[in-house]
Amino acid sequence: MDSQGFREAAATAIDDIASYYDNLDDRDVVSTVEPGYLRKLLPSEAPVEGEAWTDIHKDMEGKILPGITHWQHPGFHAFFPCATSYPSLLGELYSAALPAAAFNWICSPAVTELETIVLDWLAKVLGLPECYLSTGPTRGGGVIQGSASEAVLVAMVAARDKYLRETVPLDQFPEGSEAREDAIAHKRSKMVALATSATHSSTKKASIISAVRFHTIPVHADTGYSLTGPVLAKTLAELRARGLEPFFMTATLGTTDTCAVDDFAGIVSTLKSDPVHPAGTPGELWVHIDAAYAGSALVLPSVQEQVTISLIENFHSFNMNMHKWLLTNFDASCLFVRDRNWFIQALTINQAVYGNKASEGGLVTDYREWMIPLGRRFRSLKIWFVLRSYGVKGLQEYISRTLKLGEEFADSLKSRPDLFEILTGPSFTLTVFRVAGKEQGKSEEELNALTKAVCEKINASGRMWVTSTVLDGMFAIRLMTGVSTTEKEHVDRSWKILVEAAEEVLKA
Amino acid sequence: MDSQGFREAAATAIDDIASYYDNLDDRDVVSTVEPGYLRKLLPSEAPVEGEAWTDIHKDMEGKILPGITHWQHPGFHAFFPCATSYPSLLGELYSAALPAAAFNWICSPAVTELETIVLDWLAKVLGLPECYLSTGPTRGGGVIQGSASEAVLVAMVAARDKYLRETVPLDQFPEGSEAREDAIAHKRSKMVALATSATHSSTKKASIISAVRFHTIPVHADTGYSLTGPVLAKTLAELRARGLEPFFMTATLGTTDTCAVDDFAGIVSTLKSDPVHPAGTPGELWVHIDAAYAGSALVLPSVQEQVTISLIENFHSFNMNMHKWLLTNFDASCLFVRDRNWFIQALTINQAVYGNKASEGGLVTDYREWMIPLGRRFRSLKIWFVLRSYGVKGLQEYISRTLKLGEEFADSLKSRPDLFEILTGPSFTLTVFRVAGKEQGKSEEELNALTKAVCEKINASGRMWVTSTVLDGMFAIRLMTGVSTTEKEHVDRSWKILVEAAEEVLKA
């Protein structure tokens, strides 16, 4: 394919994409193919001779789109959103056209510099404390990771190494000695990472990868599924009584199941008065804030205040995924750290082939020292396009609009207490609910079965998709309204489908 | 931006991209901006009001492109290539238009199924043994990772957990017991991952992240910088004599510095006759093959034979990056494993919100259990487009053409023994050389200084870019010819620039 062929093929692709979005509501939300559908449609080997674009192109609609679940569909209320927008698409397009392994500054200075700049822009928009800016007093800054799972892994590895540096004294166990290896191995075997039962599974996965213990702190309805200071204090004491050493915790701003927010003020207060390693002293607990989804709502000053975001100056790292709820394509997981040296000390490896004057002079940021991979895509471009195209006001309007839809949906649920019981929310557009009937004496088993039946019925409509979860043994439906194409009319339609399904199920 | 605005903006972007490639040789290869150039050009905060596309668009050429190092430039001979092609760009475009957090099958069946199919296609094209196919007898298969660093980390974590399962007996140390935690911590503190001094730094980084020891096996010119069976046998014995337990090794097909290939036959033979944990028995050494760059050359049957690729049926995992030398955009790091359960056992975490019938029925692949992140882009689309657009023949022609350019360049070097000494190669288009003068009595220090001067001079031309390395203390220039835009005329031009620079430096 030459440049003329590309111009023509790309014109068809752009037309496909614009038409896809213009007519998205005509499609069913969830793919209905059977497992293995595609293998039946494709040859078992790559073609020997090259094929024409027209042949490849027609398979997009004919073979691929039937197997797509449409995350931008206005009836997509499942999980959290996986965002895109037209400006973001343009950013992805230029980014793909300018590939560079970009593992250090000279590999493409713009890739590094734009990342630092737009993450400072973003930190300001989200109201993060100054210590998370690259220009801040503590040498902090942001880096774009591929996913929140990578972000939490990087934070945990940095925390593990910081803790070991601070608690295995160099004078007693000299650098490079066998005694130090042994002391570290022994210490590491006692180290434990904490998360609550509502924390995303990525923290547990990070603990497996980085070879530390993992402890789950149960949270229940009584605290709104969020972690409080006293519960943390009790957990720390219990773990230490067992000879374990807590070194890391993920606290969440918007949990997966219910969008709960952990009690930042309570956590700060507990850690300041920690009897063993008070905050700010060697061996302190590293607190990572996972705001993967709900962090986007921080574009609203009212939300910044509501969740007391200023308190994260007491914590160590913070991540939010613009690719969830801020109109930017996956992958755009923005990770901020209060002191970039924590990352660099844990992850830097020098090899002669990467040597260059700018890096050696310390003039530039080499983001490979802030993450697992060496190479990286030009991901800041789409963020830059989104921030500029929408402007802060445009992002605020979008988030406000989707929050309002979530409230309206919850109001509808409340208007039919005969049919539904809200378990949590609305919180950041997410409401978690189940079929009503507890007061009429229905058992938990019956309620679970009825709610499951309603869930399956509405999903079978093709017009909407919700996912479910289990809260303290209660099967529940999660419904969120954060997708950019979702408007009032779609939420009203989903509500109507839901009411009909519940009435039918309860009648049966 | 509405769909009409997108159509118009995308048309300008497509025009930019086609023109960029048509005129790429008019630009200098490497960006010449100073560190910090971009902060001076951009505002310190995101705009409050949204901006028009025309304003954003004009900043691409005005502010971003000056900071780009052009990895597709025909004079780019540095590092390894970072690929793209028009079909790959189209794949990226559709992929960006269809975002889905695709962490399990139902999230978008096509994303999972196309990945399995194209990786089977690719495995066949590369001549990998059948055990690496999803349809193979050992339940193997491929998965697209973001980078080779992630691939080696996944392999190492799986190897670590396989080794612990096999060597910490469950009857003696029951699952979930404190005794088992302690036994594992103690065992892990003795476990060591191996790599040679020529292995890519990602293996060392993976050992840091996964908390195991790391041992470097020195390799030198006498074995062509590759690992041999006897050296491996000696290393294993020495480590065990120190009480350590080797469990993982990265062997390389095309090292970063010189494109050396480790001696697969020798490694197989050593491991089969290993006195402690012979291959195929519990506690065996996991061998991961890193073919990140040179793996692309396996599209040629002659290369498959030359490197004895069939022998990797004795190893455990294999990765190659289509995004280096096979016309596919970063990220397309293709990781293959002989038994997918090794990954799944190490990395699976279940959470209620991800439950669904297809996964629970075991009918489908959930790739989140094969990698670090949960969410993933639709990366198989670009691979599918590339394999179909070029066909196997097209890929073979491209690889053959670039290999030939590498040989021609090496022939040129050999034609001027008065100026140059080849240290290694040509190997997979890469030749490593330095300024001649050893025989005229120049010291190593002098040769290093002269070679460095030549390297800086040719890079200052703007017409070509090479990187350097240090081999056994010798400063050397690496020159590779794998970039898709590089033709005979460009290699000839680079040769001319090089000769002029060397003549000048030697005259001075």
PDB file of C-alpha atoms in Angstrom, chain B residues 190-418:
ATOM      1  CA  LYS B 190      17.735 -18.422  47.052  1.00  0.00           C
ATOM      2  CA  MET B 191      16.178 -18.364  43.585  1.00  0.00           C
ATOM      3  CA  VAL B 192      18.194 -16.791  40.833  1.00  0.00           C
ATOM      4  CA  ALA B 193      17.303 -15.702  37.304  1.00  0.00           C
ATOM      5  CA  LEU B 194      20.047 -15.930  34.691  1.00  0.00           C
ATOM      6  CA  ALA B 195      20.967 -13.855  31.718  1.00  0.00           C
ATOM      7  CA  THR B 196      24.165 -13.105  29.873  1.00  0.00           C
ATOM      8  CA  SER B 197      25.964  -9.793  29.747  1.00  0.00           C
ATOM      9  CA  ALA B 198      24.468  -9.422  26.271  1.00  0.00           C
ATOM     10  CA  THR B 199      20.871 -10.042  27.361  1.00  0.00           C
ATOM     11  CA  HIS B 200      18.496  -7.106  27.300  1.00  0.00           C
ATOM     12  CA  SER B 201      18.111  -5.267  30.619  1.00  0.00           C
ATOM     13  CA  SER B 202      14.437  -6.239  30.825  1.00  0.00           C
ATOM     14  CA  THR B 203      15.370  -9.575  32.414  1.00  0.00           C
ATOM     15  CA  LYS B 204      17.222  -7.823  35.208  1.00  0.00           C
ATOM     16  CA  LYS B 205      14.300  -5.431  35.666  1.00  0.00           C
ATOM     17  CA  ALA B 206      11.899  -8.385  35.848  1.00  0.00           C
ATOM     18  CA  SER B 207      14.050  -9.972  38.552  1.00  0.00           C
ATOM     19  CA  ILE B 208      13.923  -6.756  40.591  1.00  0.00           C
ATOM     20  CA  ILE B 209      10.146  -6.523  40.249  1.00  0.00           C
ATOM     21  CA  SER B 210       9.546 -10.190  41.034  1.00  0.00           C
ATOM     22  CA  ALA B 211      11.997 -10.212  43.947  1.00  0.00           C
ATOM     23  CA  VAL B 212      14.428 -12.891  42.882  1.00  0.00           C
ATOM     24  CA  ARG B 213      18.196 -12.732  42.562  1.00  0.00           C
ATOM     25  CA  PHE B 214      19.803 -11.982  39.226  1.00  0.00           C
ATOM     26  CA  HIS B 215      23.019 -13.417  37.879  1.00  0.00           C
ATOM     27  CA  THR B 216      24.859 -12.212  34.814  1.00  0.00           C
ATOM     28  CA  ILE B 217      26.837 -14.762  32.788  1.00  0.00           C
ATOM     29  CA  PRO B 218      29.671 -12.890  31.055  1.00  0.00           C
ATOM     30  CA  VAL B 219      29.968 -13.519  27.317  1.00  0.00           C
ATOM     31  CA  HIS B 220      32.801 -12.285  25.147  1.00  0.00           C
ATOM     32  CA  ALA B 221      34.086 -12.136  21.603  1.00  0.00           C
ATOM     33  CA  ASP B 222      35.430 -15.715  21.787  1.00  0.00           C
ATOM     34  CA  THR B 223      31.882 -17.127  21.546  1.00  0.00           C
ATOM     35  CA  GLY B 224      30.549 -14.277  19.421  1.00  0.00           C
ATOM     36  CA  TYR B 225      28.902 -12.860  22.539  1.00  0.00           C
ATOM     37  CA  SER B 226      26.579 -15.826  22.746  1.00  0.00           C
ATOM     38  CA  LEU B 227      25.910 -18.299  25.517  1.00  0.00           C
ATOM     39  CA  THR B 228      27.117 -21.865  25.029  1.00  0.00           C
ATOM     40  CA  GLY B 229      26.096 -25.099  26.732  1.00  0.00           C
ATOM     41  CA  PRO B 230      29.340 -25.636  28.652  1.00  0.00           C
ATOM     42  CA  VAL B 231      29.323 -22.084  30.031  1.00  0.00           C
ATOM     43  CA  LEU B 232      25.745 -22.602  31.199  1.00  0.00           C
ATOM     44  CA  ALA B 233      26.641 -25.926  32.855  1.00  0.00           C
ATOM     45  CA  LYS B 234      29.556 -24.307  34.679  1.00  0.00           C
ATOM     46  CA  THR B 235      27.355 -21.387  35.812  1.00  0.00           C
ATOM     47  CA  LEU B 236      24.639 -23.680  37.167  1.00  0.00           C
ATOM     48  CA  ALA B 237      27.219 -25.676  39.130  1.00  0.00           C
ATOM     49  CA  GLU B 238      28.839 -22.548  40.573  1.00  0.00           C
ATOM     50  CA  LEU B 239      25.536 -21.016  41.645  1.00  0.00           C
ATOM     51  CA  ARG B 240      24.374 -24.220  43.276  1.00  0.00           C
ATOM     52  CA  ALA B 241      27.690 -24.524  45.092  1.00  0.00           C
ATOM     53  CA  ARG B 242      26.850 -21.120  46.618  1.00  0.00           C
ATOM     54  CA  GLY B 243      23.508 -22.489  47.827  1.00  0.00           C
ATOM     55  CA  LEU B 244      21.500 -20.711  45.136  1.00  0.00           C
ATOM     56  CA  GLU B 245      18.737 -22.171  42.983  1.00  0.00           C
ATOM     57  CA  PRO B 246      18.683 -21.212  39.300  1.00  0.00           C
ATOM     58  CA  PHE B 247      15.081 -21.370  38.035  1.00  0.00           C
ATOM     59  CA  PHE B 248      14.862 -19.095  34.987  1.00  0.00           C
ATOM     60  CA  MET B 249      17.025 -17.989  32.108  1.00  0.00           C
ATOM     61  CA  THR B 250      16.517 -15.650  29.192  1.00  0.00           C
ATOM     62  CA  ALA B 251      18.338 -16.855  26.090  1.00  0.00           C
ATOM     63  CA  THR B 252      18.430 -14.445  23.182  1.00  0.00           C
ATOM     64  CA  LEU B 253      17.815 -14.652  19.479  1.00  0.00           C
ATOM     65  CA  GLY B 254      19.436 -11.384  18.412  1.00  0.00           C
ATOM     66  CA  THR B 255      21.019  -9.529  21.330  1.00  0.00           C
ATOM     67  CA  THR B 256      20.715  -5.761  21.615  1.00  0.00           C
ATOM     68  CA  ASP B 257      24.386  -4.949  21.178  1.00  0.00           C
ATOM     69  CA  THR B 258      25.394  -7.289  18.373  1.00  0.00           C
ATOM     70  CA  CYS B 259      22.409  -9.459  17.361  1.00  0.00           C
ATOM     71  CA  ALA B 260      24.142 -12.566  18.693  1.00  0.00           C
ATOM     72  CA  VAL B 261      22.143 -15.789  18.967  1.00  0.00           C
ATOM     73  CA  ASP B 262      22.663 -18.032  21.957  1.00  0.00           C
ATOM     74  CA  ASP B 263      23.532 -21.667  21.243  1.00  0.00           C
ATOM     75  CA  PHE B 264      20.141 -23.334  21.522  1.00  0.00           C
ATOM     76  CA  ALA B 265      21.486 -26.829  20.831  1.00  0.00           C
ATOM     77  CA  GLY B 266      24.167 -26.483  23.490  1.00  0.00           C
ATOM     78  CA  ILE B 267      21.645 -25.174  26.024  1.00  0.00           C
ATOM     79  CA  VAL B 268      19.242 -28.039  25.316  1.00  0.00           C
ATOM     80  CA  SER B 269      21.995 -30.573  25.719  1.00  0.00           C
ATOM     81  CA  THR B 270      23.234 -29.053  28.986  1.00  0.00           C
ATOM     82  CA  LEU B 271      19.736 -28.946  30.461  1.00  0.00           C
ATOM     83  CA  LYS B 272      18.863 -32.486  29.406  1.00  0.00           C
ATOM     84  CA  SER B 273      21.874 -33.793  31.276  1.00  0.00           C
ATOM     85  CA  ASP B 274      21.569 -31.396  34.213  1.00  0.00           C
ATOM     86  CA  PRO B 275      22.619 -33.331  37.329  1.00  0.00           C
ATOM     87  CA  VAL B 276      20.136 -31.652  39.701  1.00  0.00           C
ATOM     88  CA  HIS B 277      16.961 -30.781  37.782  1.00  0.00           C
ATOM     89  CA  PRO B 278      17.162 -32.277  34.267  1.00  0.00           C
ATOM     90  CA  ALA B 279      14.849 -30.699  31.689  1.00  0.00           C
ATOM     91  CA  GLY B 280      11.313 -32.021  31.952  1.00  0.00           C
ATOM     92  CA  THR B 281      11.497 -32.865  35.649  1.00  0.00           C
ATOM     93  CA  PRO B 282      10.226 -30.814  38.616  1.00  0.00           C
ATOM     94  CA  GLY B 283      12.466 -27.825  39.289  1.00  0.00           C
ATOM     95  CA  GLU B 284      13.737 -27.672  35.691  1.00  0.00           C
ATOM     96  CA  LEU B 285      15.190 -24.360  34.467  1.00  0.00           C
ATOM     97  CA  TRP B 286      12.559 -22.319  32.602  1.00  0.00           C
ATOM     98  CA  VAL B 287      14.115 -21.003  29.415  1.00  0.00           C
ATOM     99  CA  HIS B 288      12.556 -17.925  27.871  1.00  0.00           C
ATOM    100  CA  ILE B 289      13.680 -16.974  24.374  1.00  0.00           C
ATOM    101  CA  ASP B 290      13.840 -13.243  23.763  1.00  0.00           C
ATOM    102  CA  ALA B 291      13.675 -12.745  20.006  1.00  0.00           C
ATOM    103  CA  ALA B 292      12.322  -9.206  20.324  1.00  0.00           C
ATOM    104  CA  TYR B 293      14.055  -7.848  17.231  1.00  0.00           C
ATOM    105  CA  ALA B 294      15.517 -10.734  15.236  1.00  0.00           C
ATOM    106  CA  GLY B 295      12.465 -12.962  15.649  1.00  0.00           C
ATOM    107  CA  SER B 296      10.928 -11.170  12.675  1.00  0.00           C
ATOM    108  CA  ALA B 297      13.540 -12.736  10.396  1.00  0.00           C
ATOM    109  CA  LEU B 298      11.995 -16.137  11.137  1.00  0.00           C
ATOM    110  CA  VAL B 299       9.538 -15.381   8.347  1.00  0.00           C
ATOM    111  CA  LEU B 300      12.356 -16.768   6.174  1.00  0.00           C
ATOM    112  CA  PRO B 301      12.614 -20.573   6.301  1.00  0.00           C
ATOM    113  CA  SER B 302      16.385 -20.247   5.848  1.00  0.00           C
ATOM    114  CA  VAL B 303      16.603 -18.284   9.094  1.00  0.00           C
ATOM    115  CA  GLN B 304      14.369 -20.780  10.898  1.00  0.00           C
ATOM    116  CA  GLU B 305      16.904 -23.429   9.971  1.00  0.00           C
ATOM    117  CA  GLN B 306      19.950 -21.283  10.688  1.00  0.00           C
ATOM    118  CA  VAL B 307      18.899 -20.563  14.276  1.00  0.00           C
ATOM    119  CA  THR B 308      17.383 -24.063  14.781  1.00  0.00           C
ATOM    120  CA  ILE B 309      14.055 -22.644  15.868  1.00  0.00           C
ATOM    121  CA  SER B 310      12.572 -26.135  16.160  1.00  0.00           C
ATOM    122  CA  LEU B 311      14.694 -26.598  19.291  1.00  0.00           C
ATOM    123  CA  ILE B 312      12.551 -24.155  21.243  1.00  0.00           C
ATOM    124  CA  GLU B 313      10.103 -27.000  21.784  1.00  0.00           C
ATOM    125  CA  ASN B 314      12.516 -27.768  24.617  1.00  0.00           C
ATOM    126  CA  PHE B 315      12.053 -24.303  26.103  1.00  0.00           C
ATOM    127  CA  HIS B 316       9.092 -22.689  27.812  1.00  0.00           C
ATOM    128  CA  SER B 317       8.268 -19.323  26.328  1.00  0.00           C
ATOM    129  CA  PHE B 318       9.215 -17.136  23.382  1.00  0.00           C
ATOM    130  CA  ASN B 319       8.599 -13.518  22.455  1.00  0.00           C
ATOM    131  CA  MET B 320       9.176 -11.405  19.397  1.00  0.00           C
ATOM    132  CA  ASN B 321       8.100  -7.830  18.746  1.00  0.00           C
ATOM    133  CA  MET B 322       6.340  -7.318  15.451  1.00  0.00           C
ATOM    134  CA  HIS B 323       6.630  -3.639  16.325  1.00  0.00           C
ATOM    135  CA  LYS B 324      10.351  -3.738  15.782  1.00  0.00           C
ATOM    136  CA  TRP B 325      10.981  -5.279  12.394  1.00  0.00           C
ATOM    137  CA  LEU B 326       7.690  -6.556  11.044  1.00  0.00           C
ATOM    138  CA  LEU B 327       5.842  -3.457   9.882  1.00  0.00           C
ATOM    139  CA  THR B 328       3.444  -3.328  12.836  1.00  0.00           C
ATOM    140  CA  ASN B 329       2.966  -0.472  15.260  1.00  0.00           C
ATOM    141  CA  PHE B 330       4.175  -0.480  18.829  1.00  0.00           C
ATOM    142  CA  ASP B 331       2.725  -2.224  20.831  1.00  0.00           C
ATOM    143  CA  ALA B 332       2.764  -5.727  19.380  1.00  0.00           C
ATOM    144  CA  SER B 333       5.001  -7.861  21.552  1.00  0.00           C
ATOM    145  CA  CYS B 334       3.919 -11.415  20.784  1.00  0.00           C
ATOM    146  CA  LEU B 335       4.521 -13.827  23.655  1.00  0.00           C
ATOM    147  CA  PHE B 336       4.069 -17.562  23.185  1.00  0.00           C
ATOM    148  CA  VAL B 337       4.002 -20.200  25.893  1.00  0.00           C
ATOM    149  CA  ARG B 338       4.110 -23.980  25.681  1.00  0.00           C
ATOM    150  CA  ASP B 339       1.477 -24.481  28.367  1.00  0.00           C
ATOM    151  CA  ARG B 340      -0.922 -21.616  29.009  1.00  0.00           C
ATOM    152  CA  ASN B 341      -1.694 -22.989  32.471  1.00  0.00           C
ATOM    153  CA  TRP B 342       1.702 -21.804  33.657  1.00  0.00           C
ATOM    154  CA  PHE B 343       0.540 -18.228  33.089  1.00  0.00           C
ATOM    155  CA  ILE B 344      -2.990 -18.795  34.334  1.00  0.00           C
ATOM    156  CA  GLN B 345      -1.900 -20.468  37.562  1.00  0.00           C
ATOM    157  CA  ALA B 346       0.419 -17.589  38.375  1.00  0.00           C
ATOM    158  CA  LEU B 347      -1.800 -14.664  37.381  1.00  0.00           C
ATOM    159  CA  THR B 348      -5.473 -15.505  37.827  1.00  0.00           C
ATOM    160  CA  ILE B 349      -7.525 -13.513  40.311  1.00  0.00           C
ATOM    161  CA  ASN B 350     -11.285 -13.763  40.365  1.00  0.00           C
ATOM    162  CA  GLN B 351     -13.563 -10.936  41.398  1.00  0.00           C
ATOM    163  CA  ALA B 352     -17.372 -11.118  41.349  1.00  0.00           C
ATOM    164  CA  VAL B 353     -17.808  -8.182  38.986  1.00  0.00           C
ATOM    165  CA  TYR B 354     -15.971 -10.049  36.194  1.00  0.00           C
ATOM    166  CA  GLY B 355     -18.121 -13.172  36.427  1.00  0.00           C
ATOM    167  CA  ASN B 356     -19.866 -14.294  33.220  1.00  0.00           C
ATOM    168  CA  LYS B 357     -21.152 -17.520  31.722  1.00  0.00           C
ATOM    169  CA  ALA B 358     -18.601 -17.900  28.934  1.00  0.00           C
ATOM    170  CA  SER B 359     -15.643 -17.561  31.327  1.00  0.00           C
ATOM    171  CA  GLU B 360     -17.173 -19.786  33.959  1.00  0.00           C
ATOM    172  CA  GLY B 361     -17.934 -22.456  31.386  1.00  0.00           C
ATOM    173  CA  GLY B 362     -14.261 -22.569  30.430  1.00  0.00           C
ATOM    174  CA  LEU B 363     -15.230 -22.044  26.803  1.00  0.00           C
ATOM    175  CA  VAL B 364     -13.108 -18.993  26.181  1.00  0.00           C
ATOM    176  CA  THR B 365      -9.720 -17.474  26.782  1.00  0.00           C
ATOM    177  CA  ASP B 366      -9.537 -14.625  29.297  1.00  0.00           C
ATOM    178  CA  TYR B 367      -6.244 -12.972  28.377  1.00  0.00           C
ATOM    179  CA  ARG B 368      -6.192 -10.957  31.613  1.00  0.00           C
ATOM    180  CA  GLU B 369      -4.917 -14.218  33.134  1.00  0.00           C
ATOM    181  CA  TRP B 370      -1.935 -14.148  30.773  1.00  0.00           C
ATOM    182  CA  MET B 371      -0.636 -10.689  31.618  1.00  0.00           C
ATOM    183  CA  ILE B 372      -0.192  -7.898  34.140  1.00  0.00           C
ATOM    184  CA  PRO B 373      -2.930  -5.462  33.092  1.00  0.00           C
ATOM    185  CA  LEU B 374      -6.594  -6.238  33.202  1.00  0.00           C
ATOM    186  CA  GLY B 375      -7.753  -4.097  30.297  1.00  0.00           C
ATOM    187  CA  ARG B 376      -6.214  -4.262  26.858  1.00  0.00           C
ATOM    188  CA  ARG B 377      -6.438  -2.584  23.472  1.00  0.00           C
ATOM    189  CA  PHE B 378      -7.624  -4.366  20.326  1.00  0.00           C
ATOM    190  CA  ARG B 379      -4.046  -4.960  19.220  1.00  0.00           C
ATOM    191  CA  SER B 380      -4.607  -7.987  17.034  1.00  0.00           C
ATOM    192  CA  LEU B 381      -6.381  -5.881  14.419  1.00  0.00           C
ATOM    193  CA  LYS B 382      -3.192  -4.231  13.160  1.00  0.00           C
ATOM    194  CA  ILE B 383      -1.404  -7.590  13.087  1.00  0.00           C
ATOM    195  CA  TRP B 384      -4.256  -9.054  11.062  1.00  0.00           C
ATOM    196  CA  PHE B 385      -4.148  -6.136   8.631  1.00  0.00           C
ATOM    197  CA  VAL B 386      -0.359  -6.445   8.224  1.00  0.00           C
ATOM    198  CA  LEU B 387      -0.362 -10.231   7.704  1.00  0.00           C
ATOM    199  CA  ARG B 388      -3.153  -9.928   5.126  1.00  0.00           C
ATOM    200  CA  SER B 389      -1.914  -6.832   3.302  1.00  0.00           C
ATOM    201  CA  TYR B 390       1.635  -8.067   2.836  1.00  0.00           C
ATOM    202  CA  GLY B 391       0.977 -11.777   2.795  1.00  0.00           C
ATOM    203  CA  VAL B 392       3.752 -14.110   3.895  1.00  0.00           C
ATOM    204  CA  LYS B 393       5.588 -13.423   0.634  1.00  0.00           C
ATOM    205  CA  GLY B 394       5.505  -9.682   1.162  1.00  0.00           C
ATOM    206  CA  LEU B 395       6.938 -10.012   4.646  1.00  0.00           C
ATOM    207  CA  GLN B 396       9.666 -12.331   3.389  1.00  0.00           C
ATOM    208  CA  GLU B 397      10.565  -9.905   0.626  1.00  0.00           C
ATOM    209  CA  TYR B 398      10.811  -7.040   3.074  1.00  0.00           C
ATOM    210  CA  ILE B 399      13.020  -8.945   5.533  1.00  0.00           C
ATOM    211  CA  SER B 400      15.238 -10.272   2.696  1.00  0.00           C
ATOM    212  CA  ARG B 401      15.661  -6.801   1.256  1.00  0.00           C
ATOM    213  CA  THR B 402      16.753  -5.279   4.579  1.00  0.00           C
ATOM    214  CA  LEU B 403      19.081  -8.219   5.310  1.00  0.00           C
ATOM    215  CA  LYS B 404      20.711  -7.647   1.937  1.00  0.00           C
ATOM    216  CA  LEU B 405      21.229  -3.957   2.687  1.00  0.00           C
ATOM    217  CA  GLY B 406      22.981  -4.955   5.903  1.00  0.00           C
ATOM    218  CA  GLU B 407      25.277  -7.287   4.007  1.00  0.00           C
ATOM    219  CA  GLU B 408      26.065  -4.636   1.417  1.00  0.00           C
ATOM    220  CA  PHE B 409      26.933  -2.163   4.133  1.00  0.00           C
ATOM    221  CA  ALA B 410      29.239  -4.700   5.796  1.00  0.00           C
ATOM    222  CA  ASP B 411      30.882  -5.349   2.414  1.00  0.00           C
ATOM    223  CA  SER B 412      31.555  -1.635   2.120  1.00  0.00           C
ATOM    224  CA  LEU B 413      33.201  -1.641   5.553  1.00  0.00           C
ATOM    225  CA  LYS B 414      35.359  -4.584   4.528  1.00  0.00           C
ATOM    226  CA  SER B 415      36.436  -2.720   1.397  1.00  0.00           C
ATOM    227  CA  ARG B 416      38.105  -0.069   3.559  1.00  0.00           C
ATOM    228  CA  PRO B 417      40.235  -1.960   6.131  1.00  0.00           C
ATOM    229  CA  ASP B 418      42.346   1.193   6.339  1.00  0.00           C
TER     230      ASP B 418
END
